[in-house]
Tab-separated table of C-alpha atoms in Angstrom:
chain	number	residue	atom	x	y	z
A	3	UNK	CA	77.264	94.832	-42.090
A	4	UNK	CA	79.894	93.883	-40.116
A	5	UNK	CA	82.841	96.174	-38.203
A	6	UNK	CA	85.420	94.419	-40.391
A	7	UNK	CA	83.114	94.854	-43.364
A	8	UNK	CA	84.057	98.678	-45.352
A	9	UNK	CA	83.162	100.362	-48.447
A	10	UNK	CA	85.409	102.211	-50.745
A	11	UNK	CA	83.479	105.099	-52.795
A	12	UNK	CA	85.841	105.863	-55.802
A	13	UNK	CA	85.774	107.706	-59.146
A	14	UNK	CA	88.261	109.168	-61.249
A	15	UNK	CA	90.487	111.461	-59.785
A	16	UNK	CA	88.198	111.987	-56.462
A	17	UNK	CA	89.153	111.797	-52.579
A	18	UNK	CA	89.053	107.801	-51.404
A	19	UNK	CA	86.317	108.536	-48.556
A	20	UNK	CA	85.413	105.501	-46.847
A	21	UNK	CA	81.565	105.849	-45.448
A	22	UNK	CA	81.440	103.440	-42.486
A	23	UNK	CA	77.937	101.989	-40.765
A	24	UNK	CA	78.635	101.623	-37.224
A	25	UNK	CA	77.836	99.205	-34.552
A	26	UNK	CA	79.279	98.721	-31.520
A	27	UNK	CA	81.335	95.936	-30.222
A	28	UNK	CA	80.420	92.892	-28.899
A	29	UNK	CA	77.296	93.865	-31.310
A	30	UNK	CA	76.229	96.801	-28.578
A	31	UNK	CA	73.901	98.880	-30.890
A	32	UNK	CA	74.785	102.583	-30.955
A	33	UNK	CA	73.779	104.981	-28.556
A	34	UNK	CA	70.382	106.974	-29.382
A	35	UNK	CA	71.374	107.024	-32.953
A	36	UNK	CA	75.075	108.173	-32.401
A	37	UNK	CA	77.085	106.792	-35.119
A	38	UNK	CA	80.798	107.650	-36.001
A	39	UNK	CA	82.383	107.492	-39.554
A	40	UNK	CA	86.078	107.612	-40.711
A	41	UNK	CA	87.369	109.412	-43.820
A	42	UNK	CA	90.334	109.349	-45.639
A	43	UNK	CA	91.392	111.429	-48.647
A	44	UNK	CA	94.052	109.026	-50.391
A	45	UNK	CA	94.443	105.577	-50.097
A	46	UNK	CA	98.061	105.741	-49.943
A	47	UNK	CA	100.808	108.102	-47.881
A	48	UNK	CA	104.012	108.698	-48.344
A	49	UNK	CA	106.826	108.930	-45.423
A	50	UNK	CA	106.874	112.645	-45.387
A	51	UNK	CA	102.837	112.812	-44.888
A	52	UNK	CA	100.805	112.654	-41.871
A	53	UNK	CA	98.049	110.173	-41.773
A	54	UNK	CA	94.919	112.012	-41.761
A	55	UNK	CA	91.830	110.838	-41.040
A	56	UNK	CA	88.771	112.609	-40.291
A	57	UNK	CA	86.310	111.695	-37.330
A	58	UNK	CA	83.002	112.512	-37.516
A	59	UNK	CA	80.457	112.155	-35.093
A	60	UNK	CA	76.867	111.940	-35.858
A	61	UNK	CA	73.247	112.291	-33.934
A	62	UNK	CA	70.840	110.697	-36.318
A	63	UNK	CA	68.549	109.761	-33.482
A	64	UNK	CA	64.990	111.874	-32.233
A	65	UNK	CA	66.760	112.710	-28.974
A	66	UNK	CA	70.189	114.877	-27.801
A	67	UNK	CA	73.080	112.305	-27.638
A	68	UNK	CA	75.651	112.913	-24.881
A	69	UNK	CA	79.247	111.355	-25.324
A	70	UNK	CA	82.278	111.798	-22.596
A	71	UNK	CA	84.352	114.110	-24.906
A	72	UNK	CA	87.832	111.953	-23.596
A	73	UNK	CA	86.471	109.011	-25.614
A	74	UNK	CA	86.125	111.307	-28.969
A	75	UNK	CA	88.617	113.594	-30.427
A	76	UNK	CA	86.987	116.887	-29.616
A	77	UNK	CA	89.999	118.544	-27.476
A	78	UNK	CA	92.304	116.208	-28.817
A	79	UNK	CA	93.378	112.895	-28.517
A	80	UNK	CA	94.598	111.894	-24.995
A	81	UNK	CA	93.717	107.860	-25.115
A	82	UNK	CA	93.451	105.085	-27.909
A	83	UNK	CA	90.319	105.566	-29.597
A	84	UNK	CA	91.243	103.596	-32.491
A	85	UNK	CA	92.536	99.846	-33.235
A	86	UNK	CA	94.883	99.884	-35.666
A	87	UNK	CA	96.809	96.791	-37.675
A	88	UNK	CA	99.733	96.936	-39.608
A	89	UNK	CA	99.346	93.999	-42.277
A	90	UNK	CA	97.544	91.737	-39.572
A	91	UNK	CA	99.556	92.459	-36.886
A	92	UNK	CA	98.686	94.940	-33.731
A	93	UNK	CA	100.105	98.280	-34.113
A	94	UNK	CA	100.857	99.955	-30.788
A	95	UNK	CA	99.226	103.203	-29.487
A	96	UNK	CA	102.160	105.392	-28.413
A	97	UNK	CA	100.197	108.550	-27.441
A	98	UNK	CA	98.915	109.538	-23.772
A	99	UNK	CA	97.388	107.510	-21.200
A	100	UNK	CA	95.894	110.040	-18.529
A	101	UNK	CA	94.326	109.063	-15.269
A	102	UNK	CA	91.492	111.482	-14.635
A	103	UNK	CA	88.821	112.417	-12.262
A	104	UNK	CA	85.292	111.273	-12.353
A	105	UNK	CA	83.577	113.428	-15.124
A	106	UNK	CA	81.127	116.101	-14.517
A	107	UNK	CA	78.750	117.868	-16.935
A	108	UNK	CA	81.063	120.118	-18.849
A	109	UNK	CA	83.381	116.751	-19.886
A	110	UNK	CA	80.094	115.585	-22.256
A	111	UNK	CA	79.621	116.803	-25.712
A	112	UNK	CA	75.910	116.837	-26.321
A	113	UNK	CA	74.500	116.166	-30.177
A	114	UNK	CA	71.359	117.514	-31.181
A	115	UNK	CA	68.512	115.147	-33.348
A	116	UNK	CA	70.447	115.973	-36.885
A	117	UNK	CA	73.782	117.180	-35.673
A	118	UNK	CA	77.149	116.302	-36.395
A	119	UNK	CA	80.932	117.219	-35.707
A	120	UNK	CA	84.056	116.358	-37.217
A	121	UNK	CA	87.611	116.083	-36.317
A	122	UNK	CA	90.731	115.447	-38.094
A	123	UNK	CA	93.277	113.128	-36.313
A	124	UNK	CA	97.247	112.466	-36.985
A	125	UNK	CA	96.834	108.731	-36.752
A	126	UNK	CA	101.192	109.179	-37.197
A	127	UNK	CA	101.211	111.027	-33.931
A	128	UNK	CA	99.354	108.695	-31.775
A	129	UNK	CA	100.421	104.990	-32.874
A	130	UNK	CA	103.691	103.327	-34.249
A	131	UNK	CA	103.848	104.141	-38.027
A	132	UNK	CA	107.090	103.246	-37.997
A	133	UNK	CA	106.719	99.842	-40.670
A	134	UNK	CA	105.688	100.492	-44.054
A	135	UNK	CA	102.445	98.215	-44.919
A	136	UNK	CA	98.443	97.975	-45.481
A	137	UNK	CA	97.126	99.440	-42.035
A	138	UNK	CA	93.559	98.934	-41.214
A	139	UNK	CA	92.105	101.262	-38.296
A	140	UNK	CA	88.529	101.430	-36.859
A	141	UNK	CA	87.338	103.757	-34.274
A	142	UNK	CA	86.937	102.072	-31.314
A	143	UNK	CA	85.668	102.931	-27.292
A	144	UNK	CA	83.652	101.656	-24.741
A	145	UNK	CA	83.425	102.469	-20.806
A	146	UNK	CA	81.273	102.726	-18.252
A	147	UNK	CA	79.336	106.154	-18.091
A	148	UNK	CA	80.793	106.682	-21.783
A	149	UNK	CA	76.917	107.687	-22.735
A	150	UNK	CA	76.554	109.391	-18.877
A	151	UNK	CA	76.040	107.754	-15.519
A	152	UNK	CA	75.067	104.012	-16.396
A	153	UNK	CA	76.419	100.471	-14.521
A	154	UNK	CA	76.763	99.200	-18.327
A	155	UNK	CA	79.656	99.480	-20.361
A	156	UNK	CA	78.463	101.375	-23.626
A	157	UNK	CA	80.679	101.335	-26.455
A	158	UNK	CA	80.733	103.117	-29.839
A	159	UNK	CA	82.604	101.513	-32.902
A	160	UNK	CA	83.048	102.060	-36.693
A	161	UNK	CA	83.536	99.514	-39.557
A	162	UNK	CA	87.290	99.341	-41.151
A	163	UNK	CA	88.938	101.495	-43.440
A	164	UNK	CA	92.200	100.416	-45.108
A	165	UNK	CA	95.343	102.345	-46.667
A	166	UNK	CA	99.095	101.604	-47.046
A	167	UNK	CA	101.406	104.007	-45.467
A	168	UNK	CA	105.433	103.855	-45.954
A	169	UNK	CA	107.111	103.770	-42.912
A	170	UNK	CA	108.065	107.062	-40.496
A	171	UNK	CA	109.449	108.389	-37.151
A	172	UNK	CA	106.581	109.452	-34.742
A	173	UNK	CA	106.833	113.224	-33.999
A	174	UNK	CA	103.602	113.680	-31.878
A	175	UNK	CA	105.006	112.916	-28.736
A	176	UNK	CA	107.718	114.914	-26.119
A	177	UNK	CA	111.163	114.085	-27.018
A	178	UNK	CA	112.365	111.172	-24.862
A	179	UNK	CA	114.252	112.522	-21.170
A	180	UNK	CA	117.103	111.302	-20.190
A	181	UNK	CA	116.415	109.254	-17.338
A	182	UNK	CA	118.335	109.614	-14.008
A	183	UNK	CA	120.634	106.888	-12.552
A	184	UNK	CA	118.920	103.948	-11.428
A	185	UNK	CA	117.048	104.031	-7.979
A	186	UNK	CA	117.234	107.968	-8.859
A	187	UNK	CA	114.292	109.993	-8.814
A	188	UNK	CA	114.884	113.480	-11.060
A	189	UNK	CA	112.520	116.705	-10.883
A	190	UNK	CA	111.140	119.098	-14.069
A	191	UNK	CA	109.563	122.386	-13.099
A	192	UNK	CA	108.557	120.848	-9.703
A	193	UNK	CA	108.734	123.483	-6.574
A	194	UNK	CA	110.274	122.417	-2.991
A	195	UNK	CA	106.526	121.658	-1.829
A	196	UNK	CA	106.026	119.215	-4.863
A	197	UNK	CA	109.590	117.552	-4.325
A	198	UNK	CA	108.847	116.898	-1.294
A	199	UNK	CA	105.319	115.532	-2.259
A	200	UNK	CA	106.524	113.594	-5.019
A	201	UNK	CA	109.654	112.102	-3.045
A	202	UNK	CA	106.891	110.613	-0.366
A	203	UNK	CA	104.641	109.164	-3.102
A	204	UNK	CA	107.511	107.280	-4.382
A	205	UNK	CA	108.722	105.864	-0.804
A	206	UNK	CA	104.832	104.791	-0.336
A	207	UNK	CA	104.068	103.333	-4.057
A	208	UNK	CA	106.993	101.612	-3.508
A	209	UNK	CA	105.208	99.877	-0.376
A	210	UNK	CA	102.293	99.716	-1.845
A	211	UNK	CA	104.328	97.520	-4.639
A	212	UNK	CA	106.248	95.416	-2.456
A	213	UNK	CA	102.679	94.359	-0.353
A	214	UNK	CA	100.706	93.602	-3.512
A	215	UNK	CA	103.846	91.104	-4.582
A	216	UNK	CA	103.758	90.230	-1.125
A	217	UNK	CA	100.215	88.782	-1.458
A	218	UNK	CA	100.849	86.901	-4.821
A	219	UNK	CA	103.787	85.031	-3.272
A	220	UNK	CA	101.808	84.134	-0.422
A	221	UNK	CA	99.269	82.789	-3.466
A	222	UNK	CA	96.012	84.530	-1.953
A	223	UNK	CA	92.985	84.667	-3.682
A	224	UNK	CA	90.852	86.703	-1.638
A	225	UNK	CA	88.285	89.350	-1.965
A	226	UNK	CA	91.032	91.896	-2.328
A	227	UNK	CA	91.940	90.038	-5.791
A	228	UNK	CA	88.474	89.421	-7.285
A	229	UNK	CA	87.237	92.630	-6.378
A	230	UNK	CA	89.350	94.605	-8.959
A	231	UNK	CA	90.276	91.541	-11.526
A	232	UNK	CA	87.120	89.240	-11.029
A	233	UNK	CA	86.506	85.527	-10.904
A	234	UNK	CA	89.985	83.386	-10.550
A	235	UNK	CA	92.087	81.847	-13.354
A	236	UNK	CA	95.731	80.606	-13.173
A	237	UNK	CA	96.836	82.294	-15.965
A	238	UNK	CA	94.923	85.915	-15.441
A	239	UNK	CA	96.023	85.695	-12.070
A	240	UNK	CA	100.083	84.859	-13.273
A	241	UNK	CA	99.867	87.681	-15.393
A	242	UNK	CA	98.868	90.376	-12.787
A	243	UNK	CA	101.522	88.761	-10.491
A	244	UNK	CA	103.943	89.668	-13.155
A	245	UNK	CA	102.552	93.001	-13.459
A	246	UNK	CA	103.122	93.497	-10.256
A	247	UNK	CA	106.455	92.322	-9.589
A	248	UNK	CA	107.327	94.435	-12.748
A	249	UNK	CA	105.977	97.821	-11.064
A	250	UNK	CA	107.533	97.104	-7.608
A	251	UNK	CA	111.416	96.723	-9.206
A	252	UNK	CA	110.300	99.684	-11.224
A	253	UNK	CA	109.409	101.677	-8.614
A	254	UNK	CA	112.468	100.791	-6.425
A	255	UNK	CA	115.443	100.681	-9.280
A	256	UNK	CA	113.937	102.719	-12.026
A	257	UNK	CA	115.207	106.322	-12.868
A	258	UNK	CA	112.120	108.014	-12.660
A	259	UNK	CA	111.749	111.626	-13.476
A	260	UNK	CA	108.722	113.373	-12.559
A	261	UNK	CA	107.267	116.790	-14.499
A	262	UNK	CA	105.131	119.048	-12.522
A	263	UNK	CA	105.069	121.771	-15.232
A	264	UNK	CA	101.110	120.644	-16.801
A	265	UNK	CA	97.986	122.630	-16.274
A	266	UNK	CA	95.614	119.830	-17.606
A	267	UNK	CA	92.633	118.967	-15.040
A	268	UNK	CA	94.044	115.362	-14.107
A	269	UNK	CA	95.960	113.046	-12.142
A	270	UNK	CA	99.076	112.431	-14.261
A	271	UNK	CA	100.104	111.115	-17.485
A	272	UNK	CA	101.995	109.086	-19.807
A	273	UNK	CA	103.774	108.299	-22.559
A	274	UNK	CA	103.775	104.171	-22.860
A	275	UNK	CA	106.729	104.057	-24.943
A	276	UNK	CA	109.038	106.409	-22.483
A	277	UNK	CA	109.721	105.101	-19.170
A	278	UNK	CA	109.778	106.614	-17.097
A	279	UNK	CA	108.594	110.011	-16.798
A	280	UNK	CA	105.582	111.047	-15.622
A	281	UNK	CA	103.386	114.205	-15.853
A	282	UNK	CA	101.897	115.376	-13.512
A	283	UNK	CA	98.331	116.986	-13.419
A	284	UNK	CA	96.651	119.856	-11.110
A	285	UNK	CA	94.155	117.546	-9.938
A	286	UNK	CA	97.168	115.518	-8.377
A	287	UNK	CA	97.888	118.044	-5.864
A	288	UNK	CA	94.617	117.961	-4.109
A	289	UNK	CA	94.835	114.269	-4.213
A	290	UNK	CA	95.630	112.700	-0.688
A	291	UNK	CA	99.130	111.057	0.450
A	292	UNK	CA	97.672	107.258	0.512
A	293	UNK	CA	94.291	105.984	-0.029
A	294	UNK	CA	91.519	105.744	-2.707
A	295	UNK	CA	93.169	107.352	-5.718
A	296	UNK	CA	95.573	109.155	-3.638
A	297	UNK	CA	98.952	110.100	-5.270
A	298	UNK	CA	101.241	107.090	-4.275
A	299	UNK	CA	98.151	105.242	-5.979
A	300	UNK	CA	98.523	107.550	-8.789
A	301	UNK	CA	101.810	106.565	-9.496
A	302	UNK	CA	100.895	102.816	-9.126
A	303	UNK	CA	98.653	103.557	-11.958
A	304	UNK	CA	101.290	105.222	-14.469
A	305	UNK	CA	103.539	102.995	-14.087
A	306	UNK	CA	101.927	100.152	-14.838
A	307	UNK	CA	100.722	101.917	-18.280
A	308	UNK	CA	105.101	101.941	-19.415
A	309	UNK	CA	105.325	99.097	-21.974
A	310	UNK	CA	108.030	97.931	-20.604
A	311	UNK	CA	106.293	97.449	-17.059
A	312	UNK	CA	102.776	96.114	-17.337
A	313	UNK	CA	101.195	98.188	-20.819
A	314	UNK	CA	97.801	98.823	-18.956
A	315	UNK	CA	95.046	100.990	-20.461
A	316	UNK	CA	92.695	103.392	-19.305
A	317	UNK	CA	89.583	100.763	-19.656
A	318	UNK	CA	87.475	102.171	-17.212
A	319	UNK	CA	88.180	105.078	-14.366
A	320	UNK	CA	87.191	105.141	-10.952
A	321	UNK	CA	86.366	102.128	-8.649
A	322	UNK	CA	82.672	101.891	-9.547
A	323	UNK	CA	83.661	100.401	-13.183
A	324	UNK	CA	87.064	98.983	-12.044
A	325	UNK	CA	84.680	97.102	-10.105
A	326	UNK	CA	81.903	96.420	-12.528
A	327	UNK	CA	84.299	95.801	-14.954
A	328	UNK	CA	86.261	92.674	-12.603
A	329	UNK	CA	82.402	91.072	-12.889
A	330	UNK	CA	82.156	91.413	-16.371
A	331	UNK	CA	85.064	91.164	-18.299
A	332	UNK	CA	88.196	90.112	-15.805
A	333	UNK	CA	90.194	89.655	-19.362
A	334	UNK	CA	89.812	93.172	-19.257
A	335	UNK	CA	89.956	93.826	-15.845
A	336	UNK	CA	93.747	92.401	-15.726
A	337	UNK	CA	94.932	95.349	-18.777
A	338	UNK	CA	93.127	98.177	-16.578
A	339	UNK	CA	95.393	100.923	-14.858
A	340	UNK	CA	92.675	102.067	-12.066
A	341	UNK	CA	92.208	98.105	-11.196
A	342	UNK	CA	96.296	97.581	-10.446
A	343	UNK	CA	95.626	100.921	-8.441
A	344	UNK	CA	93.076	100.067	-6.191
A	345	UNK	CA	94.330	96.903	-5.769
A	346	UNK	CA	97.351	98.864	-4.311
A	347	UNK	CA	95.857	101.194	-2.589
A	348	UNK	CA	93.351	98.251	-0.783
A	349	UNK	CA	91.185	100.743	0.640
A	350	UNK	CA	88.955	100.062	2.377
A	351	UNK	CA	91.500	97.014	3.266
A	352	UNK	CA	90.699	93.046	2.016
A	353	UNK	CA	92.329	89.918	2.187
């Protein structure tokens, strides 16, 4: 059976369920047995509904199954797990994009031989149901150490379901902020130590921004490059240049207004669709000035995840798979957030 491929399970008056097989992408067979399937209880929703689906997560191997917990719905949903089309067309994930640290033990949910969990997810909160139309979503993840430490990328996928959903305003997200005046930089439940912090990132993203543009005008295509977006090709390498050029004028004219009011165990994060405020994390604070994922490198990375910057995603953290990922997949490579960081950051320094 194929990912595309689903099966509707219908009589009378019952619940639509869809009962998916899954596979992984690029045909990657599950993990150990791990297989997820999507549910639905009506096949169509009405404006004033949320879009419900249930996750469930499944161990129907001989062994325990560990999964990174970010890359399932099991304390929420902080990154696109699911690709969604509205009538054909790609529908946009509007929900968090969080830069995090590497993981340790306690950020892997373990499955038993025989053991399952379920979660239900606001598919509304999280992507743009904003068009009435036949959506079809499938779960859909893969990163390096997504199974534990591994130089693979493992990925975990389910077939298709399908339902038509009228139209609606997202309510998941923080209402929009007002931005500051341009070149401006604004401050939410920041203290005079974190103003100043934040207010020194900026001034050194901002370098950081102008020397990567710096050495795509001068056209170089040097370790530095293929080391975070792999082999060379004109029009991968014209589309990072534009990334670029997009976060430096960001970084140097945007209004940006930073919010230093989160507890979460990260970097920073995110919303795409609201430049250009970003949240920052506890883990930030500990992070250093410049360097490898320092925190003018941290704000490198959220702002090239804005749509209206560079829309990168959260492929792979940390510069072991930004690295592993350049060699495999540079198509992939080129959308990553940690890859435009480190390319930044250029530590330890290439040409």
């Amino acid at each position: 059976m194929s990912r595309r491929t689903y099966q509707w399970l219908a009589l009378g008056l019952m619940p639509l369920i869809a009962v998916l097989v899954v596979i992984g992408t690029a045909g990657a067979a599950p993990k150990g047995g791990l297989t997820v399937d999507l549910k639905v209880a009506q096949s169509d929703f009405r404006a004033s509904q949320d879009v419900l689906v249930t996750v469930t997560l499944s161990n129907r191997g001989k062994q325990p199954v560990r999964i990174l917990k970010w890359f399932t719905p099991a304390d929420g949903v902080d990154e696109s797990l699911f690709t969604v089309t509205r009538d054909g067309q790609p529908v946009a994930y509007t929900g968090a994009h969080v830069k995090r640290p590497a993981p340790t033990s306690g950020d892997y949910l373990q499955l038993d031989p025989g053991a399952s969990t379920s979660n239900v997810v606001n598919l509304a909160d999280l992507y743009d149901f904003s068009g009435t139309g036949r959506y079809e979503i499938y779960y859909n993840v893969a990163s390096f150490g997504l199974y534990g430490a591994s130089q693979s990328k493992d990925a975990l996928a389910s077939d298709t379901i399908s339902l038509k959903a009228a139209g609606r305003a997202g309510k998941g997200n923080p209402p929009p902020v007002q931005p500051p005046g341009p070149g401006q930089t604004a401050f939410a439940s920041c203290s005079a130590a974190q103003i100043s912090a934040l207010s020194a990132a900026r001034t050194n993203a901002s370098a950081y921004a102008t020397n990567a543009v710096g050495y795509f005008t001068a056209n170089k295509q040097g370790p530095r490059y293929t080391t975070w977006f792999g082999v060379f090709a004109s029009s991968r390498y014209t589309t990072v240049t534009q990334h670029f050029g997009a976060i430096s004028s960001a970084m140097t004219n945007a209004g940006i207004t930073f919010d230093c009011k989160s507890k979460q165990k990260v970097y920073a994060f995110v919303y795409p669709n609201q430049p250009y405020t970003i949240y920052l994390g506890t883990v930030y604070w500990t992070a250093p000035a410049m360097g490898t994922d320092s925190q003018a490198g941290t704000l490198i990375h959220e702002m090239s995840h804005f749509d209206v910057v560079a829309g990168t995603d959260d492929v792979v953290y940390g510069q072991a798979g930004a690295k592993s990922l350049a060699l495999s997949d540079p198509a992939k490579a080129i959308t990553n957030a940690d890859s435009h960081e480190y390319f930044a950051e250029n530590n330890p320094s290439q040409n």
